[in-house]
PDB file of C-alpha atoms in Angstrom:
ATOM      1  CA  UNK A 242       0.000   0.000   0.000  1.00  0.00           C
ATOM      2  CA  UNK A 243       1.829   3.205  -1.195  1.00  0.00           C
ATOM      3  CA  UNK A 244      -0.948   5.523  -1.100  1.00  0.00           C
ATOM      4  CA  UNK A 245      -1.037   9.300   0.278  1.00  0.00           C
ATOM      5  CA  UNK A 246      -4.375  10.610   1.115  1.00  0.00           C
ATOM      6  CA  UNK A 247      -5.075  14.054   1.735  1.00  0.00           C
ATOM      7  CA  UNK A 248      -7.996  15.203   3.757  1.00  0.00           C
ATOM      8  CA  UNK A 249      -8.982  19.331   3.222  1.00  0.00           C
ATOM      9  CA  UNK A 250     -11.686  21.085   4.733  1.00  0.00           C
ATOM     10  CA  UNK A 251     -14.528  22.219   2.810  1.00  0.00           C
ATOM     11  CA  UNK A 252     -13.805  25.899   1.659  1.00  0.00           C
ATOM     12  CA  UNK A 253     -14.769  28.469   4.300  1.00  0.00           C
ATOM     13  CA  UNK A 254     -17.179  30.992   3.056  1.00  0.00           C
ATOM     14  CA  UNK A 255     -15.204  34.647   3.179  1.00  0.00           C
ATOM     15  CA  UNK A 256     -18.260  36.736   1.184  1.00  0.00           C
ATOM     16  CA  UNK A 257     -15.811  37.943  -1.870  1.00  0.00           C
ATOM     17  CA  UNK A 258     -16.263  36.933  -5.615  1.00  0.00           C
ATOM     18  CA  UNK A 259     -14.441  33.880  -6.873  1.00  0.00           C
ATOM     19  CA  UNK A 260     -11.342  34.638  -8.983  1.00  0.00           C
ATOM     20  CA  UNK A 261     -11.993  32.930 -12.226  1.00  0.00           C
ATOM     21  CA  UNK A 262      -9.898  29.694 -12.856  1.00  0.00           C
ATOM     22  CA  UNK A 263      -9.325  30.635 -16.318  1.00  0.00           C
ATOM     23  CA  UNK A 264      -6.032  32.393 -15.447  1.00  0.00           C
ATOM     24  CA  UNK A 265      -3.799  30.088 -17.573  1.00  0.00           C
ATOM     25  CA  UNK A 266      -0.975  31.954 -19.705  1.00  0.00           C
ATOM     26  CA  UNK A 267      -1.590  28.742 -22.543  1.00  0.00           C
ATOM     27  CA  UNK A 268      -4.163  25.909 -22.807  1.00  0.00           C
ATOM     28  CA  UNK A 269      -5.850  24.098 -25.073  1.00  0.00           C
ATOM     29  CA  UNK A 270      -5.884  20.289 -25.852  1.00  0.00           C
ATOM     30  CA  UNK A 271      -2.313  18.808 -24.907  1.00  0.00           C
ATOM     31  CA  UNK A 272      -0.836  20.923 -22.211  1.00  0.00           C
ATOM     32  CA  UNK A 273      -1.984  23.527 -19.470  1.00  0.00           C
ATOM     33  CA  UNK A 274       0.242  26.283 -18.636  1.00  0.00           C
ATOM     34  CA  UNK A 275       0.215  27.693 -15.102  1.00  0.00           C
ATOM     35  CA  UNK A 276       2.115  30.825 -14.554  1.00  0.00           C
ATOM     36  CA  UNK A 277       5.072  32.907 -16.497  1.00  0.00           C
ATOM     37  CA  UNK A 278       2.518  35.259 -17.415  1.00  0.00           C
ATOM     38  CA  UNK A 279       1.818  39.297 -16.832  1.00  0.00           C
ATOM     39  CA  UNK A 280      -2.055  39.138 -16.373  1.00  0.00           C
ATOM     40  CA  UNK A 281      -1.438  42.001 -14.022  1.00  0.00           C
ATOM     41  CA  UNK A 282       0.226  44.540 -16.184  1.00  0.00           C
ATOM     42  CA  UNK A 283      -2.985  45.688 -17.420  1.00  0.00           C
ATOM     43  CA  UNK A 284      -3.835  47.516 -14.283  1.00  0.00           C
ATOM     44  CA  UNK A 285      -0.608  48.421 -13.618  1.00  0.00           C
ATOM     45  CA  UNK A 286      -0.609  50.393 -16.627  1.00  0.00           C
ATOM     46  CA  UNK A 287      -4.362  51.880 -15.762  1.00  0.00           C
ATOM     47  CA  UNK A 288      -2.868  52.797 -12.732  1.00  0.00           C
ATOM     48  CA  UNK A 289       0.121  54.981 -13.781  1.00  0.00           C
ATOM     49  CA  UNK A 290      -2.118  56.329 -16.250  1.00  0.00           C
ATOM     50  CA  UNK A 291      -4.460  57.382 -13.752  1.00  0.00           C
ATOM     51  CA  UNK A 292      -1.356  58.769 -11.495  1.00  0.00           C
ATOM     52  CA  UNK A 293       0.084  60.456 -14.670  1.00  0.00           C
ATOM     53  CA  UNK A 294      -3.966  62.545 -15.187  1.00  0.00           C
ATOM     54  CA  UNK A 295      -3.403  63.605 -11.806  1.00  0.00           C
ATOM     55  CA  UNK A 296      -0.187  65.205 -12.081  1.00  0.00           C
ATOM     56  CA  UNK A 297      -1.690  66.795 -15.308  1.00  0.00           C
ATOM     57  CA  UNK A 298      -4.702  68.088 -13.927  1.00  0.00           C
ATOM     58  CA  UNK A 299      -2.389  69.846 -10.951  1.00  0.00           C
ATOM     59  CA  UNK A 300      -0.324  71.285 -13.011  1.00  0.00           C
ATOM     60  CA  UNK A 301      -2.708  72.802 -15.866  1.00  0.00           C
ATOM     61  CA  UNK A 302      -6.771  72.086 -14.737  1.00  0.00           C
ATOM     62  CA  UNK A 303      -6.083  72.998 -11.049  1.00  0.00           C
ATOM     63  CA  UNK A 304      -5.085  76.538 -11.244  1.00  0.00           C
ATOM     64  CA  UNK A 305      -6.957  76.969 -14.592  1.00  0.00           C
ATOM     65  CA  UNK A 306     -10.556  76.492 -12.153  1.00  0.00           C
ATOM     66  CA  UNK A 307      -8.661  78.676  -9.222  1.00  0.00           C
ATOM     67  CA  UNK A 308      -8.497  81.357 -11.777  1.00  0.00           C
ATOM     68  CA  UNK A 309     -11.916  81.381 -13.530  1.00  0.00           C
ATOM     69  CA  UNK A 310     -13.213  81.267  -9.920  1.00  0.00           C
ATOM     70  CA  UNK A 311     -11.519  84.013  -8.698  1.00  0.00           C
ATOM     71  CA  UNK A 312     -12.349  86.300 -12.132  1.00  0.00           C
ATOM     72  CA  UNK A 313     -16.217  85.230 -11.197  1.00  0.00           C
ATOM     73  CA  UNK A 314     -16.524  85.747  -7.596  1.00  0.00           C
ATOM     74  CA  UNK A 315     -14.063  88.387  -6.838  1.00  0.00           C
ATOM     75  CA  UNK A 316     -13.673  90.362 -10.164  1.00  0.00           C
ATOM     76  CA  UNK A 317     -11.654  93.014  -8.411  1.00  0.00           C
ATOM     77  CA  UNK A 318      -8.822  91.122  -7.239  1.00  0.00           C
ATOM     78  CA  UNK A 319      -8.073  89.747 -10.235  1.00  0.00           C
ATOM     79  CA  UNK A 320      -7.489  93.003 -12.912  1.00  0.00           C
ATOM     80  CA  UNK A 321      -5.363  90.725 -15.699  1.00  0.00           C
ATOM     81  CA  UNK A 322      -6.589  86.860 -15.075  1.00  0.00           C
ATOM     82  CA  UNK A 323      -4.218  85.699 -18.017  1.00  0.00           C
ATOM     83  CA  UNK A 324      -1.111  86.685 -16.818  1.00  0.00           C
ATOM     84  CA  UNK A 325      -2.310  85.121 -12.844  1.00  0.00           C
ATOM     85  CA  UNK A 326      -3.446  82.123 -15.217  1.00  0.00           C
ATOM     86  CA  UNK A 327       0.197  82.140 -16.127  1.00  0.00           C
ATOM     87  CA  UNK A 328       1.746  82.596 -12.691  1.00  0.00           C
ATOM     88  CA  UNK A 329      -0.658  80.211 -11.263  1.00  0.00           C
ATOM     89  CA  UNK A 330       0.597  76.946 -13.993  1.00  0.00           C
ATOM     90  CA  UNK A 331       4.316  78.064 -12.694  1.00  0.00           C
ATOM     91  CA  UNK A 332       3.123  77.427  -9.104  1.00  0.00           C
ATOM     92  CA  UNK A 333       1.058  74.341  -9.679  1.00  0.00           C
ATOM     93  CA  UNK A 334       3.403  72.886 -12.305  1.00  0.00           C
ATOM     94  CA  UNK A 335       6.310  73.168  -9.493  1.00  0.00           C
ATOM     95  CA  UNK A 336       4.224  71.301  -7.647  1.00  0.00           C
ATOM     96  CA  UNK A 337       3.068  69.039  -9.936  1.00  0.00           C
ATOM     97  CA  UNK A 338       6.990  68.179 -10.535  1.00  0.00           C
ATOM     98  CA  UNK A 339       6.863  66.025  -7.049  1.00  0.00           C
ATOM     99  CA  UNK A 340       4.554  63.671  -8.834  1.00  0.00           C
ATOM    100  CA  UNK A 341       7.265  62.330 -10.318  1.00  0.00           C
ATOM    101  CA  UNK A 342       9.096  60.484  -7.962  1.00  0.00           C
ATOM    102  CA  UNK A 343       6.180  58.406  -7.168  1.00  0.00           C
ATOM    103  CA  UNK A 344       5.457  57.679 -10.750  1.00  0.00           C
ATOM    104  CA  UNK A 345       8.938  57.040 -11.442  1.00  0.00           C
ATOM    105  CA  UNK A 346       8.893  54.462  -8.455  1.00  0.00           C
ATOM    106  CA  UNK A 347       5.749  52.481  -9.712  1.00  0.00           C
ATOM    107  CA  UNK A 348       7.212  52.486 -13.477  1.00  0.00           C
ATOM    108  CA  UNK A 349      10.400  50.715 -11.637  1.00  0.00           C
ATOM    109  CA  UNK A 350       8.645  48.560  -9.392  1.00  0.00           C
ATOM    110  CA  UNK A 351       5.917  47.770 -12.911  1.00  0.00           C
ATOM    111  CA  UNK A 352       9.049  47.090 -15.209  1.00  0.00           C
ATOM    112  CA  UNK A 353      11.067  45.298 -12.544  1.00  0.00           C
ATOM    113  CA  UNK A 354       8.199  42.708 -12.007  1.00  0.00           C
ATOM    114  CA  UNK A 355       8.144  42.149 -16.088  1.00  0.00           C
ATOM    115  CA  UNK A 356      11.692  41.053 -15.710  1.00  0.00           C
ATOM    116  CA  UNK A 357      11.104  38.954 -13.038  1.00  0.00           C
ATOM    117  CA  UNK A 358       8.178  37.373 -14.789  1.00  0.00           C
ATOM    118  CA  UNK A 359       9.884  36.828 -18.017  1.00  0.00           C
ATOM    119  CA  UNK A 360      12.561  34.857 -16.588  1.00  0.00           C
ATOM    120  CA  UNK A 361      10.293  32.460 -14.530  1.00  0.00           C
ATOM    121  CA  UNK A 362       9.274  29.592 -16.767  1.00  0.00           C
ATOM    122  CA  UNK A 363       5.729  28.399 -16.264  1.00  0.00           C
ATOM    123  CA  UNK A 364       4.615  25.058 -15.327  1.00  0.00           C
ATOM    124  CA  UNK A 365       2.521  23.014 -17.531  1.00  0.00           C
ATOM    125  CA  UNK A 366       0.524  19.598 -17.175  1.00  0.00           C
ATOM    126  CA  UNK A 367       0.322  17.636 -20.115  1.00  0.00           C
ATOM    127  CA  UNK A 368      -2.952  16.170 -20.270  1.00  0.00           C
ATOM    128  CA  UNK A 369      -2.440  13.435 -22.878  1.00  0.00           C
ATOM    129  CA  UNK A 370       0.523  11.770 -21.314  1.00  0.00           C
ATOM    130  CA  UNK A 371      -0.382  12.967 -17.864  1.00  0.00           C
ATOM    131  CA  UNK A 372       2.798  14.375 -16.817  1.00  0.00           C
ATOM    132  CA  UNK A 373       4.017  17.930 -14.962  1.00  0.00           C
ATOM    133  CA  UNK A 374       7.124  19.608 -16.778  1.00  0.00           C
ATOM    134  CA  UNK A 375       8.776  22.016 -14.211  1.00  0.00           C
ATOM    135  CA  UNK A 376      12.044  23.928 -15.215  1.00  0.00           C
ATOM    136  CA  UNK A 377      14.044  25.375 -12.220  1.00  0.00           C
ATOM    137  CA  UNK A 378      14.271  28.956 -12.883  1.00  0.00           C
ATOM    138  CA  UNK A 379      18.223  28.791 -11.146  1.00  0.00           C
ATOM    139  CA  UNK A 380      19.780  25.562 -12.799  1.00  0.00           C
ATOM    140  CA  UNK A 381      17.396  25.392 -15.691  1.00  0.00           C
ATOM    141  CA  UNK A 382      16.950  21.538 -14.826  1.00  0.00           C
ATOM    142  CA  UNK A 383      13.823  20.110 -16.569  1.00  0.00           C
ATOM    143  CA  UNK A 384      12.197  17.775 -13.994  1.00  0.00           C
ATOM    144  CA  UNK A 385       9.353  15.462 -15.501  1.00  0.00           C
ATOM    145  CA  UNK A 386       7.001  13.633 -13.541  1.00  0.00           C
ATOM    146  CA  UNK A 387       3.769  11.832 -13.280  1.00  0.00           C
ATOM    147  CA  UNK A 388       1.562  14.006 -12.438  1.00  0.00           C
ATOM    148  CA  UNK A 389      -0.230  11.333  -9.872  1.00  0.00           C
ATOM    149  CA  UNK A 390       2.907  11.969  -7.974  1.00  0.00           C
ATOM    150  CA  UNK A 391       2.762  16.081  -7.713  1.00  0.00           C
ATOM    151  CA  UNK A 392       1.432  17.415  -4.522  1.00  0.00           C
ATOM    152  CA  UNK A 393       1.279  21.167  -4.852  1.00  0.00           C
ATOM    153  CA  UNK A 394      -0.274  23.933  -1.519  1.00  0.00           C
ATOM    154  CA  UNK A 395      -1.375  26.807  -2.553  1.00  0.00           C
ATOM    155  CA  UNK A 396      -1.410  29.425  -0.241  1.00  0.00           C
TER     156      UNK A 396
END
């Protein structure tokens, strides 16, 4: 008898939407992929675009609406609104400036993790032989096995 039986708990109920299962980087009728993928660079990129808007709309829409509000409300104070239109996009676009350190730090930290991911091989189950091809990412040894004899925890 050389059998390994794993009990598991049923899955405890947390209230959040199930992730789809679907997030294979290859897969169709011979092999299944798992991993060596960048599913995730598509928000990363939504995100520094939406951090890259905000540093535009300091530097340019911000002092553009201080301006027209000014010229409405207090028409006095504000005798040549182009020119303190002007001096107002110097101020903000100083400002603005500091943006880029953070966005400069999430393009390192996006392009970094590309890097990292490109390297990393993915692992992938053969379905018609039933076997689980794993390449070590530091030796580049190719380790085949039945895939009966895989026991994987995900975490």
């Amino acid at each position: 008898m050389n059998e390994t039986l794993f009990l598991a708990p049923l899955p405890v109920y947390t209230g959040q939407v199930p992730v789809s299962r679907r997030n294979f980087s290859a897969m169709n009728e011979t092999y299944l992929e798992l991993g060596g993928s960048n599913y995730g660079m598509v928000e990363l990129g939504k995100r520094l675009a939406i951090q890259i808007w905000i540093a535009l709309f300091t530097a340019f829409m911000a002092p553009s609406f201080v301006i027209l509000y000014g010229v409405l409300f207090y028409p006095e104070n504000f005798p040549t609104p182009f020119k303190d239109l002007i001096n107002g996009v110097k101020v903000f676009s100083s400002y603005a400036l500091l943006f880029i350190i953070p966005i400069g730090a999430f393009i390192y930290g996006m392009l970094s993790n590309v890097r990292t991911l490109a390297k990393s091989y993915p692992v992938r189950f053969n379905r018609q032989r039933r076997e689980v091809c794993y390449i070590d990412d530091t030796t580049h040894r190719v380790l085949i096995v039945p895939w009966e004899s895989v026991v994987a925890w995900v975490a």
